Short mmCIF file of C-alpha atoms and ligand atoms in Angstrom, two decimals:
data_model
loop_
_atom_site.label_atom_id
_atom_site.label_comp_id
_atom_site.label_asym_id
_atom_site.label_seq_id
_atom_site.Cartn_x
_atom_site.Cartn_y
_atom_site.Cartn_z
CA MET A 1 -13.38 2.80 -0.95
CA THR A 2 -14.23 5.27 1.81
CA ASP A 3 -11.52 4.45 4.31
CA ALA A 4 -8.14 4.98 2.68
CA ARG A 5 -5.91 3.88 5.55
CA ASP A 6 -7.84 1.08 7.13
CA GLY A 7 -7.86 -2.14 5.18
CA SER A 8 -7.88 -0.50 1.76
CA TYR A 9 -6.70 -2.22 -1.35
CA ASP A 10 -3.79 0.24 -1.72
CA GLU A 11 -2.66 -0.56 1.78
CA PHE A 12 -2.81 -4.23 0.92
CA ILE A 13 -0.69 -3.63 -2.20
CA ASP A 14 1.81 -1.63 -0.11
CA ALA A 15 2.09 -4.51 2.34
CA LEU A 16 2.42 -7.11 -0.39
CA GLU A 17 5.09 -4.99 -2.08
CA SER A 18 7.21 -4.97 1.08
CA GLY A 19 6.75 -8.71 1.55
CA ASP A 20 4.19 -8.36 4.33
CA GLY A 21 1.07 -9.53 2.51
CA TYR A 22 -1.91 -10.39 4.68
CA TYR A 23 -5.52 -11.44 4.54
CA TYR A 24 -8.47 -11.36 6.89
CA GLU A 25 -9.76 -14.42 8.62
CA CYS A 26 -13.20 -14.51 10.25
CA SER A 27 -14.02 -16.49 13.39
CA ASN A 28 -15.28 -19.34 11.18
CA GLY A 29 -11.92 -19.63 9.40
CA HIS A 30 -12.95 -18.06 6.09
CA GLY A 31 -10.30 -15.99 4.36
CA THR A 32 -10.90 -12.75 2.51
CA LEU A 33 -8.86 -9.88 1.14
CA PRO A 34 -9.06 -6.13 1.77
CA PRO A 35 -10.96 -3.87 1.39
CA ARG A 36 -13.70 -6.05 2.88
CA ARG A 37 -14.73 -5.46 6.48
CA VAL A 38 -17.30 -8.23 6.65
CA CYS A 39 -16.74 -11.90 5.80
CA PRO A 40 -18.34 -12.44 2.35
CA HIS A 41 -18.97 -16.11 3.19
CA CYS A 42 -20.85 -15.83 6.48
CA GLY A 43 -21.29 -12.12 7.29
CA ASP A 44 -18.98 -12.27 10.31
CA ARG A 45 -17.56 -8.86 11.28
CA GLU A 46 -14.82 -10.25 13.54
CA LEU A 47 -12.01 -10.21 11.02
CA GLU A 48 -8.49 -10.94 12.16
CA THR A 49 -5.41 -10.03 10.15
CA VAL A 50 -3.31 -13.06 9.22
CA ALA A 51 0.00 -13.16 7.33
CA LEU A 52 -0.33 -14.29 3.74
CA PRO A 53 1.44 -17.63 3.09
CA ALA A 54 4.78 -17.01 1.34
CA THR A 55 3.98 -19.46 -1.44
CA GLY A 56 0.81 -19.88 -3.45
CA GLU A 57 -0.33 -22.34 -6.05
CA VAL A 58 -1.58 -21.59 -9.56
CA ALA A 59 -5.30 -22.43 -9.65
CA THR A 60 -6.07 -21.29 -13.17
CA TYR A 61 -4.37 -19.24 -15.86
CA THR A 62 -4.98 -17.71 -19.27
CA THR A 63 -2.42 -16.66 -21.86
CA VAL A 64 -3.02 -13.14 -23.07
CA ALA A 65 -2.26 -12.96 -26.78
CA VAL A 66 -3.97 -9.66 -27.49
CA PRO A 67 -3.50 -7.42 -24.45
CA THR A 68 -5.62 -4.45 -23.48
CA PRO A 69 -3.87 -1.12 -24.23
CA GLN A 70 -2.64 -0.67 -20.65
CA PHE A 71 -0.68 -3.95 -20.92
CA GLU A 72 0.44 -3.57 -24.55
CA ASP A 73 4.19 -3.61 -23.87
CA ASP A 74 3.90 -6.42 -21.33
CA ALA A 75 2.78 -9.05 -23.84
CA PRO A 76 3.17 -11.93 -23.92
CA TYR A 77 2.12 -12.67 -20.38
CA VAL A 78 -0.25 -14.89 -18.49
CA THR A 79 -3.00 -13.82 -16.13
CA ALA A 80 -3.37 -16.26 -13.29
CA ILE A 81 -5.36 -16.86 -10.15
CA ALA A 82 -3.28 -18.37 -7.37
CA THR A 83 -4.45 -19.65 -4.01
CA PHE A 84 -2.56 -18.52 -0.91
CA GLY A 85 -4.04 -20.49 1.96
CA PRO A 86 -7.78 -19.67 1.99
CA VAL A 87 -7.56 -16.66 -0.34
CA ARG A 88 -7.07 -16.19 -4.07
CA LEU A 89 -5.04 -13.48 -5.73
CA THR A 90 -5.30 -12.47 -9.36
CA GLY A 91 -2.06 -11.39 -10.98
CA ILE A 92 0.16 -11.70 -13.99
CA ILE A 93 3.02 -14.06 -14.76
CA PRO A 94 5.35 -11.97 -16.91
CA ASP A 95 7.55 -12.98 -19.84
CA THR A 96 5.77 -16.15 -20.85
CA SER A 97 3.21 -17.34 -23.37
CA GLY A 98 2.11 -19.97 -20.88
CA GLU A 99 4.00 -22.98 -22.21
CA ASN A 100 5.90 -23.40 -18.94
CA VAL A 101 3.02 -22.50 -16.62
CA ALA A 102 1.02 -25.27 -14.97
CA ILE A 103 -1.89 -25.57 -12.58
CA GLY A 104 -0.53 -26.44 -9.17
CA GLN A 105 2.77 -24.67 -9.79
CA ASP A 106 4.22 -22.83 -6.78
CA VAL A 107 4.45 -19.06 -7.06
CA THR A 108 5.33 -16.14 -4.83
CA ALA A 109 3.42 -12.87 -5.05
CA ALA A 110 5.21 -9.60 -5.67
CA VAL A 111 4.09 -6.14 -6.72
CA GLU A 112 5.82 -4.80 -9.80
CA PRO A 113 5.20 -1.96 -12.23
CA THR A 114 3.84 -2.95 -15.63
CA GLU A 115 6.04 -2.30 -18.68
CA THR A 116 3.33 -0.27 -20.34
CA THR A 117 1.96 2.15 -17.76
CA ASP A 118 4.23 1.66 -14.74
CA GLU A 119 1.13 0.82 -12.73
CA ARG A 120 1.64 -1.46 -9.73
CA THR A 121 0.36 -4.93 -10.46
CA ILE A 122 0.33 -8.19 -8.55
CA THR A 123 2.96 -10.35 -10.22
CA PHE A 124 3.57 -14.03 -9.66
CA ARG A 125 7.17 -15.26 -9.70
CA ARG A 126 8.05 -18.92 -10.06
ZN1 LIG B 201 -16.79 -16.25 7.51
#
């Protein structure tokens, strides 16, 4: 977290929030997310910025019945990992206890404030 304006996580969240999400692709086709500057799979430093696919797919999810204090007012919700091309994002699916969430379901990624702390969070919309 030394370089605030070049490939930082905040910059990534800003981009995702305005619908311009991206990821890095190395010359071997591995995908990774900011703030990395080196491919975690092969050590390649030639990272190219690629647009994040508009739609992702739920890979795994967990219903949160007893939230941590910073998500108290958001419950119930589901935390999910969704794959967008070669990368995975972790986010929340709001307003559900998970009964209508399924692995393989299509989602889009947005950035929304949480109910509890107003903190920007990756949110998956179906
Ligand atoms: Zn690589």
